[in-house]
């Protein structure tokens, strides 16, 4: 295990003293609590700044207030953490007669659901050594990445109400939006020649944009002209969307898969490879060692075989998997996140997103690239087809999920209010985890074969507002988070909603304000 990093990302000058602001300056080991026979925090204190510049004691609990009455409803938005070391998670705990700042390591998952606390080790994985090949990054506005696909070989339907009216070759304005509104992307459908040509077009718009080859480790996604053989597939089983599953016990299949991934990662217009479907579900519930399956060894071989100057990122960290899949961070440049709200079994409904947030912050602490998927639903172009009906019950077949109602069959009209509501919650979650080399993706589908607003949200107002560097880490109390940036402050209160409202039934109340 490595030692805890003690550098800070940003040094912030505390605000000047005022009658309405309390500044709590921690020593190396903590703080002598503020005591009072009245209410804490006092009603006339409109903001509290906790300065951790001198603090070096690591995880622990620090009493900030000892008072006769505790105001547990004090607005978390009014509390700001500044100048703390990296690698820590901060929670405010209200007790009958005190308010404590609880600090834990980002590598400590012992307070969560039994499956998490018993399979996640407390060992830290090593910090990333080389970052010269990482994407550009700045704090000017929300840093984003994107994914995209379309039916490039289908003649488009001129009817704007049709599910495929925007299919066909990529338009110049679409390529420009991909390149200039995002720091990185992946693409891998159609022939290798088509993929390379698309990358070259993206690079011609912005050579700084990082491109990656999408390469699925579990199932065949229809890429043509790559020498695949029928013996590479499993018999009698299918994967996502009915796609053929690879037979990982076949050494010829593994050798072919590895060789093609390496070849595409080394193209002049390629900046790396993105590996999807990296989980081996046969190892769920500790049934086998995930690190030593044929599939895992194949994935690791691709990561380690790729040149040092290209990106190796994958669909790696996942909170509901044994150990969170954290072992892959020892050799990967970064990780993608999806299904961040999913809480399986008897895990608390809101815990899935909490563990996902901690996994993302841990990865950022270790200088990994984080590709966060903020999408709260998947409502592709095909659901515009009039033949589709909305599902009537869980498990209903050949139907459109109820959470897509209002987002499909809209006669081509953008449901702006619904998109903005989705985006506000998704962005608030992302702002609680974002650090350098973290990027968010927000849409309701990567499918560009129909309306542009379905996959490209770069026109939305919140994307273009100034953000600025974080003034400190997020602060949690219960299921509420707050965080402050140079130009924006945000508070998110997570809550359980109906599943039809998307994101596995996890919603929230969001507040955005100009920074304190």
Short mmCIF file of C-alpha atoms in Angstrom, two decimals:
data_model
loop_
_atom_site.label_atom_id
_atom_site.label_comp_id
_atom_site.label_asym_id
_atom_site.label_seq_id
_atom_site.Cartn_x
_atom_site.Cartn_y
_atom_site.Cartn_z
CA UNK A 1 0.00 0.00 0.00
CA UNK A 2 1.14 3.52 -0.70
CA UNK A 3 1.16 6.29 1.85
CA UNK A 4 -1.53 8.95 1.98
CA UNK A 5 -0.84 11.94 -0.25
CA UNK A 6 -0.70 15.18 1.75
CA UNK A 7 -0.55 17.82 -0.98
CA UNK A 8 -3.53 20.04 -1.73
CA UNK A 9 -5.05 20.88 -5.07
CA UNK A 10 -5.79 24.53 -4.33
CA UNK A 11 -4.70 26.95 -1.62
CA UNK A 12 -7.49 29.33 -0.70
CA UNK A 13 -7.24 32.43 1.46
CA UNK A 14 -9.98 32.34 4.13
CA UNK A 15 -12.39 35.28 3.96
CA UNK A 16 -11.63 38.33 6.11
CA UNK A 17 -13.18 38.28 9.59
CA UNK A 18 -16.76 39.42 9.83
CA UNK A 19 -19.60 39.26 12.32
CA UNK A 20 -21.51 36.83 10.12
CA UNK A 21 -18.65 34.43 9.22
CA UNK A 22 -16.95 31.95 11.53
CA UNK A 23 -13.54 30.71 10.43
CA UNK A 24 -12.41 27.49 12.12
CA UNK A 25 -8.65 27.00 11.67
CA UNK A 26 -7.51 23.47 12.43
CA UNK A 27 -4.14 22.70 13.99
CA UNK A 28 -2.02 19.71 12.98
CA UNK A 29 -4.19 17.46 15.13
CA UNK A 30 -7.60 19.11 15.30
CA UNK A 31 -9.41 21.96 17.02
CA UNK A 32 -10.45 23.18 20.45
CA UNK A 33 -14.24 23.09 20.17
CA UNK A 34 -16.32 26.25 20.30
CA UNK A 35 -18.48 25.99 23.43
CA UNK A 36 -21.74 27.76 24.14
CA UNK A 37 -24.79 27.51 26.36
CA UNK A 38 -26.89 28.64 23.41
CA UNK A 39 -27.52 27.29 19.91
CA UNK A 40 -24.78 26.16 17.53
CA UNK A 41 -24.20 27.26 14.91
CA UNK A 42 -25.65 30.62 16.04
CA UNK A 43 -28.52 31.93 13.93
CA UNK A 44 -26.58 35.10 13.03
CA UNK A 45 -23.68 33.13 11.47
CA UNK A 46 -24.37 33.00 7.75
CA UNK A 47 -21.21 31.12 6.73
CA UNK A 48 -18.60 28.83 8.27
CA UNK A 49 -15.15 28.25 6.78
CA UNK A 50 -13.11 25.27 8.00
CA UNK A 51 -9.43 25.71 7.08
CA UNK A 52 -7.36 22.50 7.05
CA UNK A 53 -4.04 23.94 5.82
CA UNK A 54 -2.18 22.84 8.96
CA UNK A 55 -4.05 19.57 9.47
CA UNK A 56 -1.91 16.42 9.08
CA UNK A 57 -3.53 13.90 11.45
CA UNK A 58 -5.47 12.05 8.74
CA UNK A 59 -8.71 10.15 9.41
CA UNK A 60 -10.49 10.83 12.68
CA UNK A 61 -13.25 12.86 14.29
CA UNK A 62 -12.91 16.53 15.27
CA UNK A 63 -15.44 18.25 17.52
CA UNK A 64 -16.20 21.73 16.17
CA UNK A 65 -18.99 22.80 18.53
CA UNK A 66 -20.11 21.77 22.02
CA UNK A 67 -23.40 23.50 22.80
CA UNK A 68 -26.62 23.13 24.74
CA UNK A 69 -28.71 23.27 21.57
CA UNK A 70 -27.63 21.95 18.17
CA UNK A 71 -29.09 23.39 14.98
CA UNK A 72 -29.00 20.26 12.81
CA UNK A 73 -30.89 22.07 10.05
CA UNK A 74 -28.10 24.59 9.45
CA UNK A 75 -27.74 24.94 5.68
CA UNK A 76 -24.83 22.82 4.46
CA UNK A 77 -24.41 25.23 1.55
CA UNK A 78 -23.11 27.79 4.10
CA UNK A 79 -20.16 25.60 5.18
CA UNK A 80 -16.96 25.59 3.15
CA UNK A 81 -13.90 23.35 3.48
CA UNK A 82 -10.59 24.82 2.28
CA UNK A 83 -6.93 23.75 2.09
CA UNK A 84 -7.34 20.15 3.22
CA UNK A 85 -4.99 17.32 2.17
CA UNK A 86 -6.10 15.03 -0.65
CA UNK A 87 -7.29 11.47 -0.12
CA UNK A 88 -9.92 12.27 2.50
CA UNK A 89 -13.73 12.11 2.74
CA UNK A 90 -15.51 14.64 4.99
CA UNK A 91 -18.84 14.28 6.80
CA UNK A 92 -20.59 16.52 9.32
CA UNK A 93 -22.10 14.61 12.24
CA UNK A 94 -24.77 16.22 14.46
CA UNK A 95 -25.08 14.81 17.98
CA UNK A 96 -27.23 15.89 20.91
CA UNK A 97 -24.64 18.29 22.28
CA UNK A 98 -21.94 18.58 19.61
CA UNK A 99 -21.15 18.95 15.92
CA UNK A 100 -18.26 16.82 14.69
CA UNK A 101 -16.26 16.79 11.46
CA UNK A 102 -15.70 13.12 10.65
CA UNK A 103 -12.74 12.44 8.35
CA UNK A 104 -12.00 9.11 6.70
CA UNK A 105 -9.64 7.83 4.02
CA UNK A 106 -11.03 7.54 0.50
CA UNK A 107 -9.71 3.96 0.56
CA UNK A 108 -11.93 3.06 3.55
CA UNK A 109 -15.30 1.51 2.61
CA UNK A 110 -15.98 -0.18 5.96
CA UNK A 111 -19.15 1.76 6.82
CA UNK A 112 -21.16 0.53 3.83
CA UNK A 113 -23.33 -2.49 2.98
CA UNK A 114 -21.93 -5.85 4.05
CA UNK A 115 -21.00 -6.84 0.48
CA UNK A 116 -18.96 -3.66 0.07
CA UNK A 117 -17.25 -3.67 3.44
CA UNK A 118 -16.29 -7.35 3.26
CA UNK A 119 -14.95 -7.44 -0.31
CA UNK A 120 -13.28 -4.01 -0.59
CA UNK A 121 -9.77 -3.99 0.84
CA UNK A 122 -8.43 -0.94 2.67
CA UNK A 123 -5.19 -1.11 0.67
CA UNK A 124 -4.51 1.88 -1.56
CA UNK A 125 -3.63 1.21 -5.17
CA UNK A 126 -0.58 3.07 -6.53
CA UNK A 127 -0.72 6.63 -7.79
CA UNK A 128 -0.46 7.14 -11.56
CA UNK A 129 3.17 7.73 -12.55
CA UNK A 130 2.84 9.13 -16.09
CA UNK A 131 0.24 11.70 -17.14
CA UNK A 132 1.90 13.36 -20.14
CA UNK A 133 -0.45 11.47 -22.48
CA UNK A 134 -3.61 12.44 -20.56
CA UNK A 135 -6.28 14.68 -22.12
CA UNK A 136 -6.20 18.43 -21.74
CA UNK A 137 -8.09 19.78 -18.77
CA UNK A 138 -9.25 23.15 -17.46
CA UNK A 139 -11.77 24.51 -14.97
CA UNK A 140 -13.24 27.22 -17.21
CA UNK A 141 -16.56 25.37 -17.61
CA UNK A 142 -17.79 21.84 -16.91
CA UNK A 143 -15.14 19.42 -18.31
CA UNK A 144 -16.80 16.83 -20.56
CA UNK A 145 -16.23 13.72 -22.65
CA UNK A 146 -18.63 12.17 -25.15
CA UNK A 147 -19.68 8.91 -26.79
CA UNK A 148 -21.61 8.72 -30.04
CA UNK A 149 -22.93 6.36 -32.67
CA UNK A 150 -25.29 6.42 -35.63
CA UNK A 151 -26.52 4.23 -38.45
CA UNK A 152 -23.93 5.53 -40.90
CA UNK A 153 -24.91 3.12 -43.67
CA UNK A 154 -28.67 3.78 -43.57
CA UNK A 155 -30.26 6.29 -45.92
CA UNK A 156 -31.88 8.93 -43.68
CA UNK A 157 -35.61 9.52 -43.60
CA UNK A 158 -36.47 13.15 -44.35
CA UNK A 159 -39.37 13.04 -41.89
CA UNK A 160 -38.12 14.69 -38.67
CA UNK A 161 -40.53 12.54 -36.68
CA UNK A 162 -38.79 9.36 -37.88
CA UNK A 163 -36.38 7.40 -35.68
CA UNK A 164 -33.62 7.50 -38.33
CA UNK A 165 -34.03 10.87 -40.02
CA UNK A 166 -30.46 11.90 -39.12
CA UNK A 167 -28.75 8.59 -40.00
CA UNK A 168 -26.11 8.35 -42.69
CA UNK A 169 -22.56 9.79 -42.72
CA UNK A 170 -21.42 12.07 -39.92
CA UNK A 171 -22.11 15.72 -40.70
CA UNK A 172 -19.36 18.30 -40.45
CA UNK A 173 -21.15 20.21 -37.68
CA UNK A 174 -21.53 16.99 -35.66
CA UNK A 175 -17.82 16.24 -35.92
CA UNK A 176 -17.00 19.81 -34.92
CA UNK A 177 -19.21 19.61 -31.83
CA UNK A 178 -17.60 16.32 -30.77
CA UNK A 179 -14.10 17.76 -31.17
CA UNK A 180 -14.52 21.24 -29.74
CA UNK A 181 -17.03 20.73 -26.95
CA UNK A 182 -15.33 17.74 -25.30
CA UNK A 183 -11.84 16.79 -24.18
CA UNK A 184 -12.04 13.12 -25.19
CA UNK A 185 -14.31 10.48 -26.72
CA UNK A 186 -14.53 6.87 -27.82
CA UNK A 187 -15.79 5.38 -31.08
CA UNK A 188 -15.61 1.89 -32.55
CA UNK A 189 -18.58 0.93 -34.70
CA UNK A 190 -18.44 0.13 -38.44
CA UNK A 191 -15.18 -0.84 -40.22
CA UNK A 192 -11.71 0.08 -38.94
CA UNK A 193 -11.31 2.32 -41.99
CA UNK A 194 -14.49 4.22 -41.10
CA UNK A 195 -13.40 4.59 -37.46
CA UNK A 196 -9.97 5.91 -38.48
CA UNK A 197 -11.52 8.34 -40.97
CA UNK A 198 -13.86 9.63 -38.23
CA UNK A 199 -10.94 10.11 -35.85
CA UNK A 200 -9.04 12.01 -38.53
CA UNK A 201 -12.00 14.32 -39.07
CA UNK A 202 -12.22 14.96 -35.32
CA UNK A 203 -8.49 15.72 -35.14
CA UNK A 204 -8.81 18.13 -38.08
CA UNK A 205 -11.29 20.17 -36.00
CA UNK A 206 -9.22 20.09 -32.81
CA UNK A 207 -5.95 18.11 -32.66
CA UNK A 208 -6.00 18.31 -28.84
CA UNK A 209 -9.10 16.13 -28.62
CA UNK A 210 -8.25 12.60 -27.41
CA UNK A 211 -9.80 9.73 -29.39
CA UNK A 212 -10.12 6.15 -28.15
CA UNK A 213 -11.11 2.91 -29.81
CA UNK A 214 -14.22 1.30 -28.31
CA UNK A 215 -13.47 -2.41 -27.84
CA UNK A 216 -15.92 -4.70 -26.04
CA UNK A 217 -14.39 -7.55 -24.04
CA UNK A 218 -17.59 -9.54 -23.65
CA UNK A 219 -19.64 -9.42 -26.84
CA UNK A 220 -19.31 -8.67 -30.54
CA UNK A 221 -20.80 -5.31 -31.52
CA UNK A 222 -20.88 -5.86 -35.27
CA UNK A 223 -17.59 -4.28 -36.32
CA UNK A 224 -16.86 -5.60 -39.79
CA UNK A 225 -13.64 -6.41 -41.62
CA UNK A 226 -11.65 -7.52 -38.57
CA UNK A 227 -11.16 -11.25 -39.23
CA UNK A 228 -13.53 -12.68 -36.66
CA UNK A 229 -14.40 -16.40 -36.80
CA UNK A 230 -17.46 -18.28 -35.58
CA UNK A 231 -15.33 -20.38 -33.24
CA UNK A 232 -14.65 -17.24 -31.21
CA UNK A 233 -18.26 -17.16 -29.96
CA UNK A 234 -19.95 -19.04 -27.14
CA UNK A 235 -22.73 -21.39 -28.20
CA UNK A 236 -26.28 -20.92 -26.92
CA UNK A 237 -25.73 -17.66 -25.02
CA UNK A 238 -26.08 -14.01 -25.95
CA UNK A 239 -25.13 -10.74 -24.31
CA UNK A 240 -26.46 -7.18 -24.24
CA UNK A 241 -28.99 -6.57 -26.97
CA UNK A 242 -28.81 -10.19 -28.13
CA UNK A 243 -25.20 -9.80 -29.28
CA UNK A 244 -22.93 -12.82 -29.59
CA UNK A 245 -20.75 -13.53 -26.55
CA UNK A 246 -17.05 -14.28 -26.89
CA UNK A 247 -15.71 -17.65 -25.79
CA UNK A 248 -12.85 -16.55 -23.54
CA UNK A 249 -11.64 -20.11 -23.06
CA UNK A 250 -10.55 -20.14 -26.72
CA UNK A 251 -6.90 -18.95 -26.84
CA UNK A 252 -7.22 -18.07 -30.52
CA UNK A 253 -10.11 -15.73 -29.70
CA UNK A 254 -8.11 -14.03 -26.95
CA UNK A 255 -5.08 -13.61 -29.23
CA UNK A 256 -7.25 -12.14 -32.01
CA UNK A 257 -9.03 -9.77 -29.61
CA UNK A 258 -5.74 -8.55 -28.13
CA UNK A 259 -4.05 -8.08 -31.52
CA UNK A 260 -6.92 -6.03 -32.96
CA UNK A 261 -7.20 -3.81 -29.89
CA UNK A 262 -3.47 -3.10 -29.96
CA UNK A 263 -3.54 -2.40 -33.70
CA UNK A 264 -6.34 0.18 -33.37
CA UNK A 265 -4.74 1.84 -30.33
CA UNK A 266 -1.56 2.46 -32.35
CA UNK A 267 -3.16 4.23 -35.31
CA UNK A 268 -1.81 7.75 -35.93
CA UNK A 269 -5.22 9.30 -35.22
CA UNK A 270 -5.87 7.17 -32.13
CA UNK A 271 -4.98 8.19 -28.59
CA UNK A 272 -5.81 4.89 -26.95
CA UNK A 273 -8.33 2.13 -26.30
CA UNK A 274 -11.47 1.98 -24.19
CA UNK A 275 -12.38 -1.52 -22.98
CA UNK A 276 -16.05 -2.16 -22.20
CA UNK A 277 -17.79 -5.02 -20.37
CA UNK A 278 -14.82 -5.97 -18.22
CA UNK A 279 -16.79 -7.76 -15.50
CA UNK A 280 -16.79 -11.56 -15.20
CA UNK A 281 -20.19 -12.20 -13.60
CA UNK A 282 -19.33 -15.82 -12.88
CA UNK A 283 -17.12 -14.43 -10.11
CA UNK A 284 -19.97 -12.63 -8.32
CA UNK A 285 -20.26 -13.32 -4.58
CA UNK A 286 -16.62 -14.42 -4.46
CA UNK A 287 -17.35 -17.52 -6.59
CA UNK A 288 -13.92 -17.18 -8.21
CA UNK A 289 -10.94 -14.85 -8.38
CA UNK A 290 -11.86 -12.10 -10.84
CA UNK A 291 -8.21 -11.19 -11.36
CA UNK A 292 -7.26 -14.58 -12.78
CA UNK A 293 -10.05 -15.37 -15.25
CA UNK A 294 -9.14 -15.78 -18.93
CA UNK A 295 -11.14 -12.64 -19.66
CA UNK A 296 -9.39 -10.53 -17.01
CA UNK A 297 -5.95 -11.66 -18.10
CA UNK A 298 -6.86 -10.78 -21.70
CA UNK A 299 -7.99 -7.30 -20.63
CA UNK A 300 -4.84 -6.73 -18.61
CA UNK A 301 -2.69 -7.87 -21.54
CA UNK A 302 -4.25 -5.17 -23.70
CA UNK A 303 -3.66 -2.50 -21.06
CA UNK A 304 -0.05 -3.49 -20.50
CA UNK A 305 0.65 -4.11 -24.18
CA UNK A 306 -0.49 -0.71 -25.36
CA UNK A 307 2.27 1.88 -25.81
CA UNK A 308 2.97 4.09 -22.81
CA UNK A 309 1.92 7.19 -24.72
CA UNK A 310 -1.67 6.02 -25.40
CA UNK A 311 -4.59 5.88 -23.01
CA UNK A 312 -5.85 2.65 -21.47
CA UNK A 313 -9.24 3.32 -19.89
CA UNK A 314 -12.09 0.91 -19.36
CA UNK A 315 -15.43 0.17 -17.81
CA UNK A 316 -13.63 -0.80 -14.64
CA UNK A 317 -14.78 0.56 -11.28
CA UNK A 318 -18.29 -0.61 -10.37
CA UNK A 319 -19.61 -0.40 -6.82
CA UNK A 320 -21.79 -3.53 -6.81
CA UNK A 321 -18.95 -5.85 -7.94
CA UNK A 322 -16.73 -7.73 -5.46
CA UNK A 323 -13.97 -5.34 -4.45
CA UNK A 324 -15.36 -2.62 -6.71
CA UNK A 325 -13.01 -3.90 -9.45
CA UNK A 326 -10.38 -1.65 -7.83
CA UNK A 327 -7.55 -4.10 -8.63
CA UNK A 328 -7.57 -2.88 -12.24
CA UNK A 329 -6.40 0.59 -11.20
CA UNK A 330 -2.91 -0.82 -10.61
CA UNK A 331 -2.36 -0.97 -14.39
CA UNK A 332 -5.03 1.27 -15.99
CA UNK A 333 -4.83 4.96 -16.81
CA UNK A 334 -8.38 5.52 -15.69
CA UNK A 335 -11.94 4.34 -15.46
CA UNK A 336 -15.42 4.89 -16.80
CA UNK A 337 -18.50 4.95 -14.54
CA UNK A 338 -22.05 3.89 -15.36
CA UNK A 339 -25.04 2.55 -13.39
CA UNK A 340 -23.75 4.62 -10.49
CA UNK A 341 -27.15 4.62 -8.75
CA UNK A 342 -27.77 0.90 -8.85
CA UNK A 343 -28.09 -0.66 -5.39
CA UNK A 344 -28.58 -4.43 -5.72
CA UNK A 345 -30.00 -6.86 -3.19
CA UNK A 346 -30.69 -5.37 0.21
CA UNK A 347 -28.19 -2.53 -0.18
CA UNK A 348 -29.65 0.82 0.88
CA UNK A 349 -31.36 2.50 -2.08
CA UNK A 350 -29.12 5.58 -1.86
CA UNK A 351 -25.85 3.83 -1.05
CA UNK A 352 -25.00 2.89 -4.64
CA UNK A 353 -24.38 6.49 -5.68
CA UNK A 354 -22.47 7.21 -2.45
CA UNK A 355 -20.02 4.34 -3.00
CA UNK A 356 -19.71 5.29 -6.68
CA UNK A 357 -18.82 8.85 -5.69
CA UNK A 358 -16.17 7.61 -3.27
CA UNK A 359 -14.70 5.27 -5.91
CA UNK A 360 -14.45 8.19 -8.33
CA UNK A 361 -12.84 10.50 -5.79
CA UNK A 362 -10.37 7.77 -4.82
CA UNK A 363 -9.41 7.34 -8.49
CA UNK A 364 -8.89 11.10 -8.90
CA UNK A 365 -6.76 11.17 -5.75
CA UNK A 366 -4.55 8.56 -7.42
CA UNK A 367 -4.29 10.76 -10.56
CA UNK A 368 -6.43 8.52 -12.76
CA UNK A 369 -8.68 9.70 -15.59
CA UNK A 370 -12.34 9.55 -14.53
CA UNK A 371 -15.01 9.35 -17.23
CA UNK A 372 -18.27 9.85 -15.33
CA UNK A 373 -21.59 9.06 -17.01
CA UNK A 374 -24.20 11.48 -15.71
CA UNK A 375 -26.95 10.09 -17.93
CA UNK A 376 -30.04 9.31 -15.87
CA UNK A 377 -31.86 7.30 -18.56
CA UNK A 378 -31.19 5.56 -21.89
CA UNK A 379 -33.84 6.60 -24.43
CA UNK A 380 -32.46 5.94 -27.90
CA UNK A 381 -33.78 6.83 -31.31
CA UNK A 382 -35.44 3.45 -31.80
CA UNK A 383 -37.99 4.27 -29.13
CA UNK A 384 -39.36 6.96 -31.46
CA UNK A 385 -40.75 4.13 -33.60
CA UNK A 386 -44.58 4.26 -33.46
CA UNK A 387 -44.64 0.49 -33.06
CA UNK A 388 -43.14 0.77 -29.58
CA UNK A 389 -45.41 0.91 -26.54
CA UNK A 390 -44.58 1.89 -22.98
CA UNK A 391 -43.96 -0.93 -20.52
CA UNK A 392 -46.88 -1.73 -18.21
CA UNK A 393 -44.96 -3.68 -15.54
CA UNK A 394 -41.44 -4.73 -14.58
CA UNK A 395 -40.27 -7.42 -17.00
CA UNK A 396 -42.64 -6.41 -19.81
CA UNK A 397 -41.06 -7.23 -23.19
CA UNK A 398 -40.71 -5.34 -26.49
CA UNK A 399 -41.68 -2.04 -24.95
CA UNK A 400 -40.28 1.36 -24.07
CA UNK A 401 -39.27 1.92 -20.40
CA UNK A 402 -41.68 4.21 -18.58
CA UNK A 403 -38.79 6.49 -17.63
CA UNK A 404 -38.51 7.45 -21.33
CA UNK A 405 -42.02 8.92 -21.41
CA UNK A 406 -41.70 12.55 -22.49
CA UNK A 407 -38.27 11.90 -24.03
CA UNK A 408 -39.39 9.79 -27.02
CA UNK A 409 -42.07 10.15 -29.68
CA UNK A 410 -41.91 13.93 -29.23
CA UNK A 411 -42.48 14.66 -32.95
CA UNK A 412 -38.94 16.01 -33.11
CA UNK A 413 -39.53 18.70 -30.45
CA UNK A 414 -36.87 19.04 -27.74
CA UNK A 415 -38.32 18.45 -24.23
CA UNK A 416 -36.16 21.23 -22.84
CA UNK A 417 -37.62 21.36 -19.33
CA UNK A 418 -37.18 17.60 -18.83
CA UNK A 419 -33.61 17.69 -20.15
CA UNK A 420 -32.72 20.57 -17.83
CA UNK A 421 -34.17 18.76 -14.81
CA UNK A 422 -32.11 15.65 -15.62
CA UNK A 423 -29.01 17.73 -16.22
CA UNK A 424 -29.24 19.68 -12.97
CA UNK A 425 -29.24 16.53 -10.82
CA UNK A 426 -26.60 14.80 -12.96
CA UNK A 427 -24.33 17.85 -12.93
CA UNK A 428 -24.65 18.28 -9.16
CA UNK A 429 -23.54 14.68 -8.63
CA UNK A 430 -20.61 15.15 -10.98
CA UNK A 431 -19.48 18.37 -9.28
CA UNK A 432 -19.16 16.43 -6.02
CA UNK A 433 -16.56 14.11 -7.56
CA UNK A 434 -14.81 16.24 -10.18
CA UNK A 435 -11.07 16.79 -9.85
CA UNK A 436 -8.33 17.30 -12.43
CA UNK A 437 -8.73 14.73 -15.26
CA UNK A 438 -12.36 14.06 -14.37
CA UNK A 439 -14.85 14.47 -17.22
CA UNK A 440 -18.63 14.19 -17.29
CA UNK A 441 -20.91 12.92 -20.04
CA UNK A 442 -24.56 13.99 -20.06
CA UNK A 443 -27.26 12.92 -22.51
CA UNK A 444 -30.19 10.53 -22.78
CA UNK A 445 -28.58 8.39 -25.48
CA UNK A 446 -25.36 8.24 -27.55
CA UNK A 447 -27.52 7.63 -30.65
CA UNK A 448 -27.16 10.46 -33.19
CA UNK A 449 -29.46 8.88 -35.78
CA UNK A 450 -32.39 11.14 -34.85
CA UNK A 451 -32.73 14.44 -32.94
CA UNK A 452 -29.40 16.12 -32.08
CA UNK A 453 -30.55 17.00 -28.52
CA UNK A 454 -30.73 13.30 -27.72
CA UNK A 455 -26.93 12.86 -27.75
CA UNK A 456 -25.37 16.36 -27.82
CA UNK A 457 -26.13 18.61 -24.84
CA UNK A 458 -23.39 21.16 -25.47
CA UNK A 459 -26.03 23.84 -26.14
CA UNK A 460 -27.41 23.72 -22.60
CA UNK A 461 -26.90 26.84 -20.51
CA UNK A 462 -25.24 25.21 -17.48
CA UNK A 463 -22.46 23.85 -19.70
CA UNK A 464 -21.40 27.37 -20.61
CA UNK A 465 -21.47 29.04 -17.20
CA UNK A 466 -18.07 29.78 -15.59
CA UNK A 467 -17.03 27.12 -13.06
CA UNK A 468 -13.51 27.76 -11.75
CA UNK A 469 -11.34 25.58 -9.54
CA UNK A 470 -12.86 23.86 -6.50
CA UNK A 471 -12.24 25.81 -3.31
CA UNK A 472 -12.12 22.54 -1.41
CA UNK A 473 -13.54 19.01 -1.25
CA UNK A 474 -17.25 18.23 -0.93
CA UNK A 475 -18.85 18.07 2.51
CA UNK A 476 -21.50 15.44 3.31
CA UNK A 477 -24.19 15.34 5.99
CA UNK A 478 -26.62 12.43 5.80
CA UNK A 479 -27.50 12.25 2.11
CA UNK A 480 -26.82 15.93 1.44
CA UNK A 481 -23.64 17.25 -0.17
CA UNK A 482 -22.30 20.75 -0.75
CA UNK A 483 -19.26 22.05 -2.58
CA UNK A 484 -17.87 25.41 -3.65
CA UNK A 485 -16.01 26.45 -6.78
CA UNK A 486 -14.57 29.82 -7.73
CA UNK A 487 -17.72 30.84 -9.59
CA UNK A 488 -20.37 28.36 -8.46
CA UNK A 489 -21.66 26.74 -5.29
CA UNK A 490 -23.82 23.62 -5.37
CA UNK A 491 -25.89 21.61 -2.90
CA UNK A 492 -27.44 18.21 -3.60
CA UNK A 493 -29.89 16.38 -1.33
CA UNK A 494 -30.32 12.80 -2.56
CA UNK A 495 -33.67 11.06 -2.12
CA UNK A 496 -35.52 7.95 -3.22
CA UNK A 497 -38.01 8.42 -6.04
CA UNK A 498 -40.04 6.14 -8.27
CA UNK A 499 -38.00 3.98 -10.64
CA UNK A 500 -39.91 5.49 -13.56
CA UNK A 501 -38.12 8.75 -12.80
CA UNK A 502 -34.86 7.07 -13.90
CA UNK A 503 -31.42 6.51 -12.36
CA UNK A 504 -32.68 3.40 -10.55
CA UNK A 505 -35.11 5.51 -8.55
CA UNK A 506 -32.55 7.93 -7.10
CA UNK A 507 -33.38 11.63 -7.40
CA UNK A 508 -32.59 14.75 -5.50
CA UNK A 509 -33.08 18.42 -4.79
CA UNK A 510 -30.43 20.72 -6.26
CA UNK A 511 -29.38 24.28 -5.52
CA UNK A 512 -26.91 26.25 -7.65
CA UNK A 513 -25.72 29.65 -6.44
CA UNK A 514 -22.90 32.06 -7.27
CA UNK A 515 -19.98 31.05 -5.05
CA UNK A 516 -19.80 32.40 -1.50
#
